[in-house]
PDB file of C-alpha atoms in Angstrom:
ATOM      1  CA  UNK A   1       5.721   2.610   6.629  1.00  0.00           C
ATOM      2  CA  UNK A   2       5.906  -0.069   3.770  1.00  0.00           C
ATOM      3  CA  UNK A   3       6.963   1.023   0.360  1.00  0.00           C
ATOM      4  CA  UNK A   4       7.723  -1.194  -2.853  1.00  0.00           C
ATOM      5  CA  UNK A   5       9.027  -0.060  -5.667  1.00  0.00           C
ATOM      6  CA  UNK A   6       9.453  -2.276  -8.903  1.00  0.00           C
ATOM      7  CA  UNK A   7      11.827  -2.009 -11.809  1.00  0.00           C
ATOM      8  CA  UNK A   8      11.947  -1.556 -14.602  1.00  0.00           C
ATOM      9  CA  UNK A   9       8.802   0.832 -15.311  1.00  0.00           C
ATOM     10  CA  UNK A  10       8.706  -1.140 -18.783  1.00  0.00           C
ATOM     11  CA  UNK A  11       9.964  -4.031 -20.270  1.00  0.00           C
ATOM     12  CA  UNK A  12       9.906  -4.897 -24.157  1.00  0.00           C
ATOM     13  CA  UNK A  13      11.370  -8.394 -25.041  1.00  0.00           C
ATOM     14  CA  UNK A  14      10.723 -10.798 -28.041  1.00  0.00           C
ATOM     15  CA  UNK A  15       8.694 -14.001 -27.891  1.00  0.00           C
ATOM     16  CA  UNK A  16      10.323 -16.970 -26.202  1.00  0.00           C
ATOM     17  CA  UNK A  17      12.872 -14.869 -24.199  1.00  0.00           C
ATOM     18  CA  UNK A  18      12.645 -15.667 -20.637  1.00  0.00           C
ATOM     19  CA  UNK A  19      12.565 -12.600 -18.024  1.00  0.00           C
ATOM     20  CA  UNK A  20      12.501 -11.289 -14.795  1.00  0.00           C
ATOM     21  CA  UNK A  21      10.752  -8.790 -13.114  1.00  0.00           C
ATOM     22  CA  UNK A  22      11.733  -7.202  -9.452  1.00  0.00           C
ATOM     23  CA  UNK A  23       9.848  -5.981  -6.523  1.00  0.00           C
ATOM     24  CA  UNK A  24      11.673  -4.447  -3.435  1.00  0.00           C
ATOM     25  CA  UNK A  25      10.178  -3.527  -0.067  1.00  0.00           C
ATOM     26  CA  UNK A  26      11.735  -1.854   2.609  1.00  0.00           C
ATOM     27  CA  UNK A  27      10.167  -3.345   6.016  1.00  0.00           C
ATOM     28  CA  UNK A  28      10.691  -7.248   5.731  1.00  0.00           C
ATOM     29  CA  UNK A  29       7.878  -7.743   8.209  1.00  0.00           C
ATOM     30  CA  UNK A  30       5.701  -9.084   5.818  1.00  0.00           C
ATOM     31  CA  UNK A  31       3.486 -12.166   6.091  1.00  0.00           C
ATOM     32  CA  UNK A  32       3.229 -12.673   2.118  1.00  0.00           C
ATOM     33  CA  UNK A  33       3.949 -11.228  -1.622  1.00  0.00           C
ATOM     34  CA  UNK A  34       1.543 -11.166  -3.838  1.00  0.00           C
ATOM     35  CA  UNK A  35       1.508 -10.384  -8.040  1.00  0.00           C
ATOM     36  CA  UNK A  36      -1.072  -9.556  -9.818  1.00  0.00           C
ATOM     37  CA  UNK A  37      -1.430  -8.904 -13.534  1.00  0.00           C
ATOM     38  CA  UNK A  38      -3.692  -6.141 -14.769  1.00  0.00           C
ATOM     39  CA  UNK A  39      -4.531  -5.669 -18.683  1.00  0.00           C
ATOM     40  CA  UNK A  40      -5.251  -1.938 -19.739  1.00  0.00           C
ATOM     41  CA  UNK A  41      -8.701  -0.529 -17.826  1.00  0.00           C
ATOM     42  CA  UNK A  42      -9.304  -4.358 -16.139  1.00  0.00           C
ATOM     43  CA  UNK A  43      -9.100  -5.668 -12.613  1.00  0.00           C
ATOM     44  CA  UNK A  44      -6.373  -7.148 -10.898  1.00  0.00           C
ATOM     45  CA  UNK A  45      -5.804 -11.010 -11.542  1.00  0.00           C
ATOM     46  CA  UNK A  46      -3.912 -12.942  -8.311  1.00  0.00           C
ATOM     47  CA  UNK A  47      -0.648 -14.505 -10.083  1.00  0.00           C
ATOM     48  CA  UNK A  48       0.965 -16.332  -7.063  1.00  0.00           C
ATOM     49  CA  UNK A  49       0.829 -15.755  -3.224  1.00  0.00           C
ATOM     50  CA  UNK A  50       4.430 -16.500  -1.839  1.00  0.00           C
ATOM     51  CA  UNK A  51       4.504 -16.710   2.076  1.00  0.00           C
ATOM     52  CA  UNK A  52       7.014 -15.709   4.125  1.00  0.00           C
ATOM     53  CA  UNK A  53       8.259 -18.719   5.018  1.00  0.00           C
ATOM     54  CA  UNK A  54       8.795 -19.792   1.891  1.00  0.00           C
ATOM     55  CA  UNK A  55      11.493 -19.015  -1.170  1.00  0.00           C
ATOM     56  CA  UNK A  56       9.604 -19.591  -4.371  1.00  0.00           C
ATOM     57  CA  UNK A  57       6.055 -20.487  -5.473  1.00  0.00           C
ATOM     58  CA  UNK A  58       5.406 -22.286  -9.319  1.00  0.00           C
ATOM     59  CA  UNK A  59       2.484 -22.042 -10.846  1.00  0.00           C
ATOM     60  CA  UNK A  60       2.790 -22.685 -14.943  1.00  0.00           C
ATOM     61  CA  UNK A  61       5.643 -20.777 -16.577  1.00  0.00           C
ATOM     62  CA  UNK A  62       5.366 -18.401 -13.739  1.00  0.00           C
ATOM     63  CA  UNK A  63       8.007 -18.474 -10.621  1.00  0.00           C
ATOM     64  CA  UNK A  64       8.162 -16.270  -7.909  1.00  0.00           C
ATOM     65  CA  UNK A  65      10.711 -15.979  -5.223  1.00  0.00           C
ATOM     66  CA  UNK A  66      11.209 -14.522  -2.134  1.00  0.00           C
ATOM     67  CA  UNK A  67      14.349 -13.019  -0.087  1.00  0.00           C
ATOM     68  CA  UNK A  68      12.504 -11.245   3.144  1.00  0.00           C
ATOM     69  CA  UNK A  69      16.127 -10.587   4.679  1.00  0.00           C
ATOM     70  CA  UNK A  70      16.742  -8.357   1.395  1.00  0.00           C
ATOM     71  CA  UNK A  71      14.052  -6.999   0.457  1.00  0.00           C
ATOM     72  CA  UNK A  72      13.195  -8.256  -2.382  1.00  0.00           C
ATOM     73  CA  UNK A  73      11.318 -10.280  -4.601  1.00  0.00           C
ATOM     74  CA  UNK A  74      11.179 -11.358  -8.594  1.00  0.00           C
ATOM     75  CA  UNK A  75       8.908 -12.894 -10.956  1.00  0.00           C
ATOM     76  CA  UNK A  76      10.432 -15.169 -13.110  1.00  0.00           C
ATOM     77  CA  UNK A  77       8.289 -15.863 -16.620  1.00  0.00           C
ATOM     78  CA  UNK A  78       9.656 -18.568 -18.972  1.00  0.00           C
ATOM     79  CA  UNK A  79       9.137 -18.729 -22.705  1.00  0.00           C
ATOM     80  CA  UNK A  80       7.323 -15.036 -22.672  1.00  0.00           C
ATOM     81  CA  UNK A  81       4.213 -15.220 -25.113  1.00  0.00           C
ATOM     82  CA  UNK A  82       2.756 -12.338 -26.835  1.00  0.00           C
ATOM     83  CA  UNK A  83      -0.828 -12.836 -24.173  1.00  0.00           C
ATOM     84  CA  UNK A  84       1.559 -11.953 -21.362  1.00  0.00           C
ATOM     85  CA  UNK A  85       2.020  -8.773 -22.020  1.00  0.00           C
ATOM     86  CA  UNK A  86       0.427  -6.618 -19.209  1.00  0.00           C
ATOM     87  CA  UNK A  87       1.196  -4.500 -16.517  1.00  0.00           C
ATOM     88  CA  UNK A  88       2.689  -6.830 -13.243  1.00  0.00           C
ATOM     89  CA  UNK A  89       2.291  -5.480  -9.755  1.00  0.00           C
ATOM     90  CA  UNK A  90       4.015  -6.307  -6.440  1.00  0.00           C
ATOM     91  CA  UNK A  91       2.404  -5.975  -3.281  1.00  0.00           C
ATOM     92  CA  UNK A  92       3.097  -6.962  -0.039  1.00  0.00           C
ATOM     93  CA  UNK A  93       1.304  -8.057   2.590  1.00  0.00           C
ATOM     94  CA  UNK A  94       2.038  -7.786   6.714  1.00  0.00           C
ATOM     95  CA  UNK A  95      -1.075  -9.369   8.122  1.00  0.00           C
ATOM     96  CA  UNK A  96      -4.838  -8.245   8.432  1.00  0.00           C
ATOM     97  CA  UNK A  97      -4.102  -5.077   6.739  1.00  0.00           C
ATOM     98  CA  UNK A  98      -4.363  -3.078   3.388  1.00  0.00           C
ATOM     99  CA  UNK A  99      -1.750  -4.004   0.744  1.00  0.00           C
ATOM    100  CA  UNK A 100       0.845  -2.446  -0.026  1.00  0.00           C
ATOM    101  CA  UNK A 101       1.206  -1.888  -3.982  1.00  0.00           C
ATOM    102  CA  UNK A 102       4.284  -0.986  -6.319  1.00  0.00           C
ATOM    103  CA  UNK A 103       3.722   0.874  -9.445  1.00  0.00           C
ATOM    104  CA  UNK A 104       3.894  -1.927 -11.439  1.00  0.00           C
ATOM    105  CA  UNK A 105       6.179  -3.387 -14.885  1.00  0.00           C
ATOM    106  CA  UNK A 106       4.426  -3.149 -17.944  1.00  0.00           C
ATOM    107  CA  UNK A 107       5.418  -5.631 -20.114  1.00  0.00           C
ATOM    108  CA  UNK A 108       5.591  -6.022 -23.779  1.00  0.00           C
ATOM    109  CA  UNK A 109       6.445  -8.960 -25.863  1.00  0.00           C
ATOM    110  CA  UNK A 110       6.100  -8.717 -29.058  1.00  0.00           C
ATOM    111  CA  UNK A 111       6.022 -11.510 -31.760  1.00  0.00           C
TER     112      UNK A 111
ATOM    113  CA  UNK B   1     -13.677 -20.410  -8.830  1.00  0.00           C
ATOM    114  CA  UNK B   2     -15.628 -17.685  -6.561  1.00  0.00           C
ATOM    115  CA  UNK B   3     -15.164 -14.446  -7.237  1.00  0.00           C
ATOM    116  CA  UNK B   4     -15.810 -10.871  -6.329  1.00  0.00           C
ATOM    117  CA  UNK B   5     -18.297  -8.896  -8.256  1.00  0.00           C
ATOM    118  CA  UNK B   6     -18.393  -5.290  -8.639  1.00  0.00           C
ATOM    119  CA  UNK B   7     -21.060  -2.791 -10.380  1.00  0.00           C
ATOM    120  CA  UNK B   8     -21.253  -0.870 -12.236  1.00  0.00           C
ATOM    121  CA  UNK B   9     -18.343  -1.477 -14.736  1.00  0.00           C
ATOM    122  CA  UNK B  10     -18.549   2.269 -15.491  1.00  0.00           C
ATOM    123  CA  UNK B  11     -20.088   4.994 -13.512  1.00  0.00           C
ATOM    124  CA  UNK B  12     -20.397   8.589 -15.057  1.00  0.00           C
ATOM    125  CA  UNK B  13     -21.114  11.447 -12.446  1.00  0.00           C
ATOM    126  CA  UNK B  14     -21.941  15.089 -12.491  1.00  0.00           C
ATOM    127  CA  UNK B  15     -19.116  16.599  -9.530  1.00  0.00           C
ATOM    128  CA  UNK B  16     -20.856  17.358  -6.373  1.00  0.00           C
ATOM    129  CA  UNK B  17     -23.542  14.368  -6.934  1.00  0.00           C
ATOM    130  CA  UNK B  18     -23.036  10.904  -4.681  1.00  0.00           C
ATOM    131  CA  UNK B  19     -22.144   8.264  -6.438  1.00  0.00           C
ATOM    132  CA  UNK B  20     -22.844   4.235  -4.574  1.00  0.00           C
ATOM    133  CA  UNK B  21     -20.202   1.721  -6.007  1.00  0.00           C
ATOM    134  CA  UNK B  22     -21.338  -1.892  -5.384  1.00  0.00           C
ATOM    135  CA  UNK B  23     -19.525  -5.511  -4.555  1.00  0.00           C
ATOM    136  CA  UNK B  24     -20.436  -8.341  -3.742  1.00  0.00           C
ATOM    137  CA  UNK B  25     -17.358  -9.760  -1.731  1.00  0.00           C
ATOM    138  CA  UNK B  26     -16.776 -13.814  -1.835  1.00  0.00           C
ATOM    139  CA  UNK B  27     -19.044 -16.320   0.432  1.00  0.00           C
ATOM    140  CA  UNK B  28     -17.221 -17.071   3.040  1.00  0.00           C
ATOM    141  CA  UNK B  29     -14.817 -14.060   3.549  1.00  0.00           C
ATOM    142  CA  UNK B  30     -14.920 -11.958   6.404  1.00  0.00           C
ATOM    143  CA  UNK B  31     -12.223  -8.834   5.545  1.00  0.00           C
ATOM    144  CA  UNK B  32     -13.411  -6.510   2.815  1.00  0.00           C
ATOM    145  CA  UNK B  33     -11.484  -3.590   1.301  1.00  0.00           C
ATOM    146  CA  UNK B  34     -11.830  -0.706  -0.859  1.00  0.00           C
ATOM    147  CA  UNK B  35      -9.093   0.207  -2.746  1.00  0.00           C
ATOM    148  CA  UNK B  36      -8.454   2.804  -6.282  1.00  0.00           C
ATOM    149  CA  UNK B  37      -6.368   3.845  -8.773  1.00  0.00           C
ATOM    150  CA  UNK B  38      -6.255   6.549 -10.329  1.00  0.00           C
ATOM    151  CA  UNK B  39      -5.103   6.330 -13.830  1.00  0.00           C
ATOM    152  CA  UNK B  40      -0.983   5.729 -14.486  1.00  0.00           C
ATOM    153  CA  UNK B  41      -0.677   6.035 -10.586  1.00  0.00           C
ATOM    154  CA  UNK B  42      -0.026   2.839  -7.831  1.00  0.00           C
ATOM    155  CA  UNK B  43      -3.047   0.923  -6.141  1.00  0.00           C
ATOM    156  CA  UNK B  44      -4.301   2.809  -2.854  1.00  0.00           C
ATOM    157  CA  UNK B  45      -5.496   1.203   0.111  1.00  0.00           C
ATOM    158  CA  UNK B  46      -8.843   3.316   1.243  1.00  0.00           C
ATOM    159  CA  UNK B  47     -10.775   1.443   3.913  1.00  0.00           C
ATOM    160  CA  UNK B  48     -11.306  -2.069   5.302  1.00  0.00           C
ATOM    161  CA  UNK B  49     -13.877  -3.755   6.944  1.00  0.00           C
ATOM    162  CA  UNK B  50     -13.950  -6.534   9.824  1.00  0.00           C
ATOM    163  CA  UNK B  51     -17.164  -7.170  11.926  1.00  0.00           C
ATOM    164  CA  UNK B  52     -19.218  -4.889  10.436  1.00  0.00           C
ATOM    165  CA  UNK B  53     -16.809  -2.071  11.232  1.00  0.00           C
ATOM    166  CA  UNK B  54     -14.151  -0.346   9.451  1.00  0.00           C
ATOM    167  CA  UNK B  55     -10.794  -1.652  11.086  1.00  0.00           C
ATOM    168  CA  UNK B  56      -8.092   0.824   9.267  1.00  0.00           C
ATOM    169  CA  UNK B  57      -8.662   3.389   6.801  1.00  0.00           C
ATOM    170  CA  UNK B  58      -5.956   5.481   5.015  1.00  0.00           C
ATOM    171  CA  UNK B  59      -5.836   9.188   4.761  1.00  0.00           C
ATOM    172  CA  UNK B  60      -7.621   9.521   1.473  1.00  0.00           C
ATOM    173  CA  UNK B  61     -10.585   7.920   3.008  1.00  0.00           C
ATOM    174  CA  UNK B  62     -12.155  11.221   4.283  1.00  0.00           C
ATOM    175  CA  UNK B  63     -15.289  12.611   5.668  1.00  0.00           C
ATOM    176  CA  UNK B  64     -17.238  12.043   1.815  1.00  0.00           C
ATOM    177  CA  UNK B  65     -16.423   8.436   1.956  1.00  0.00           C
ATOM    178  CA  UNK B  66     -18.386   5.810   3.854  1.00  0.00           C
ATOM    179  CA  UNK B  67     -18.739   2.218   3.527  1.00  0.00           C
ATOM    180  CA  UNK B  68     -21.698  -0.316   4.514  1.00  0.00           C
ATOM    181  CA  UNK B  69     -22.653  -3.697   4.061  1.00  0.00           C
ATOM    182  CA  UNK B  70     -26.077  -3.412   4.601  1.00  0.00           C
ATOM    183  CA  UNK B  71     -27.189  -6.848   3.625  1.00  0.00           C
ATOM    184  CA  UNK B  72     -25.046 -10.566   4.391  1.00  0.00           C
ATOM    185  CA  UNK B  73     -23.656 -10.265   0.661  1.00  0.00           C
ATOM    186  CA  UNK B  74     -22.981  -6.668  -0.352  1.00  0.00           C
ATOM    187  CA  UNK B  75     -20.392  -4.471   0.215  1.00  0.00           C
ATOM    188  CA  UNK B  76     -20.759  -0.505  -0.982  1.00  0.00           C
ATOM    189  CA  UNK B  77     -18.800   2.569  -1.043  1.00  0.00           C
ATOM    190  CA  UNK B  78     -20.453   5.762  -1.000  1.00  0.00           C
ATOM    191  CA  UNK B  79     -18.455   8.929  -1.987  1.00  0.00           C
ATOM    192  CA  UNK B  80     -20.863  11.702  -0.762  1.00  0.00           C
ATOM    193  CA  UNK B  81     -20.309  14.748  -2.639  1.00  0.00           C
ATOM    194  CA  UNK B  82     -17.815  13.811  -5.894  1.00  0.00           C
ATOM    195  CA  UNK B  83     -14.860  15.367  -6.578  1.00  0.00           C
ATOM    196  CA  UNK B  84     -13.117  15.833 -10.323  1.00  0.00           C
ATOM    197  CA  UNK B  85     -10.186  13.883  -8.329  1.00  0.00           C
ATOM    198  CA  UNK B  86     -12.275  11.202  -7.548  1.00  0.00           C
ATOM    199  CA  UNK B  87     -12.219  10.137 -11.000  1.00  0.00           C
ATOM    200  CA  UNK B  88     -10.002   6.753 -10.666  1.00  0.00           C
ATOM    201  CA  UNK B  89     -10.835   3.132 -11.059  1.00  0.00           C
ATOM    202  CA  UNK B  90     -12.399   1.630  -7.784  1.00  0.00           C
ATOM    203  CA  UNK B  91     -11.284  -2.330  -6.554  1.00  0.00           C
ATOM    204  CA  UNK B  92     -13.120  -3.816  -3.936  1.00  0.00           C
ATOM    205  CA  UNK B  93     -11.147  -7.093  -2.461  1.00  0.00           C
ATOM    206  CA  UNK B  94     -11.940  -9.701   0.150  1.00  0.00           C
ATOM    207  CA  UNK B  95     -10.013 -12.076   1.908  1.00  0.00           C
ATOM    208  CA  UNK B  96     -10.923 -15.292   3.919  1.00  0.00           C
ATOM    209  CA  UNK B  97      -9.015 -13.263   7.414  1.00  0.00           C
ATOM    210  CA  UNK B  98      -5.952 -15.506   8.255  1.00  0.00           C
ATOM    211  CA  UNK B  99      -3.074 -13.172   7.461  1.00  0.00           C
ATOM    212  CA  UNK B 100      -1.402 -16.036   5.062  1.00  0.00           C
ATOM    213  CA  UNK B 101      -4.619 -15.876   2.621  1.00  0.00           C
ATOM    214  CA  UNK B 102      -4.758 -13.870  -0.365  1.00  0.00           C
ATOM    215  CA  UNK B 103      -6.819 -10.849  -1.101  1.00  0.00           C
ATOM    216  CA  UNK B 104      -8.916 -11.668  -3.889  1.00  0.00           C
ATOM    217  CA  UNK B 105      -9.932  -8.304  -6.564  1.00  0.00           C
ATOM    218  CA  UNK B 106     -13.493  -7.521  -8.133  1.00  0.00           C
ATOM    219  CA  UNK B 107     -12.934  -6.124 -11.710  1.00  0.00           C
ATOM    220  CA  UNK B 108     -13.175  -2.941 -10.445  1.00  0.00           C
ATOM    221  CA  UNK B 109     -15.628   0.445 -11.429  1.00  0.00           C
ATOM    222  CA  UNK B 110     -14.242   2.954 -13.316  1.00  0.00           C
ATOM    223  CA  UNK B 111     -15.239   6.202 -11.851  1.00  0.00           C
ATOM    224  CA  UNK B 112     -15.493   9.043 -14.042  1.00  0.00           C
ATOM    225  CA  UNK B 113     -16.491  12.397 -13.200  1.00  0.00           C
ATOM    226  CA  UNK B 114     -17.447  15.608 -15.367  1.00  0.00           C
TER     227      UNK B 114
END
């Protein structure tokens, strides 16, 4: 049974830092990762889709990256702006079925 | 872009009443799920849908729950008799059906019940 877990619970950094945030998940028979970003009582925005036969996806100051064989996953944000603070969630995908969800890092930059 | 749609934003129930929660999933998708979270917890899988048939549903998604898409654009969740536990926030998702697409989320309904 897939589980991901992400850490840290919380992250607080100052503007313009660059950070990274980790997802792990223990059965690397996944077809894709997804993030999301959720602000407090919304929905679930898509961030970036990374496939499994890939090792990173780009989109903006966003990167995400990929290591099936490990487990693991990270999103990298560059040049952190007070509007990305959120909560980011992990979840990973093997196929046709339901996704699989971490807990999610809430993240706080503050100006 | 397309999106999924979900209503209401809010839904405030009296326990034991049914409550309908409502999407409308994007165009040209064919898998729809139901998913929740219940406040400060992870994102639960309940039920998806394939063919006009549910093709995996999780535990949680017990006799009170059903689903339906009773027309070619919406997709609804029924949760027959409410719980005070059902109180969570509801996401309905749909995705195009290859495995390497990506599920896109409504906004979700808040479920809230007294």
């Amino acid at each position: 049974k897939q589980e991901v877990t992400q850490i840290p619970a919380a992250l607080s950094v100052p503007e313009g830092e660059n950070l990274v945030l980790n997802c792990s998940f223990t059965d690397s028979a996944i077809y894709n990762l997804q993030w999301f970003r959720q602000d407090p009582g919304k929905g679930l925005t898509s961030l970036l889709l990374i496939q499994s036969s890939q090792r990173e996806q780009t989109s903006g100051r966003l990167n995400a990256s990929l290591d099936k064989s490990s487990g693991r996953s990270t999103l990298y944000i560059a040049a952190s702006q007070p509007g990305d603070s959120a909560t980011y969630l992990c979840a990973a995908n093997s196929g046709n079925t339901p996704l699989v969800f971490g807990k999610g890092t809430r993240l706080s930059v503050i100006a | 872009e397309p999106e999924v749609t979900q209503t209401p934003s809010h839904q405030v129930t009296q326990m034991g009443q049914e409550v309908i929660l409502r999407c409308v999933p994007i165009s040209n998708h064919l898998y729809f799920y139901w998913y929740r979270q219940i406040l400060g917890q992870k994102v639960e899988f309940l039920v998806s849908f394939y063919n006009n048939e549910i093709s995996e549903k999780s535990e949680i998604f017990d006799d009170q729950f059903s689903v339906e898409r009773p027309d070619g654009s919406n997709f609804t969740l029924k949760i027959r008799s409410t719980k005070l536990e059902d109180s969570a926030m509801y996401f309905c998702a749909s995705s195009q059906g290859t495995p390497n697409q990506p599920q896109h989320f409504g906004d979700g309904t808040r479920l809230s019940i007294l």
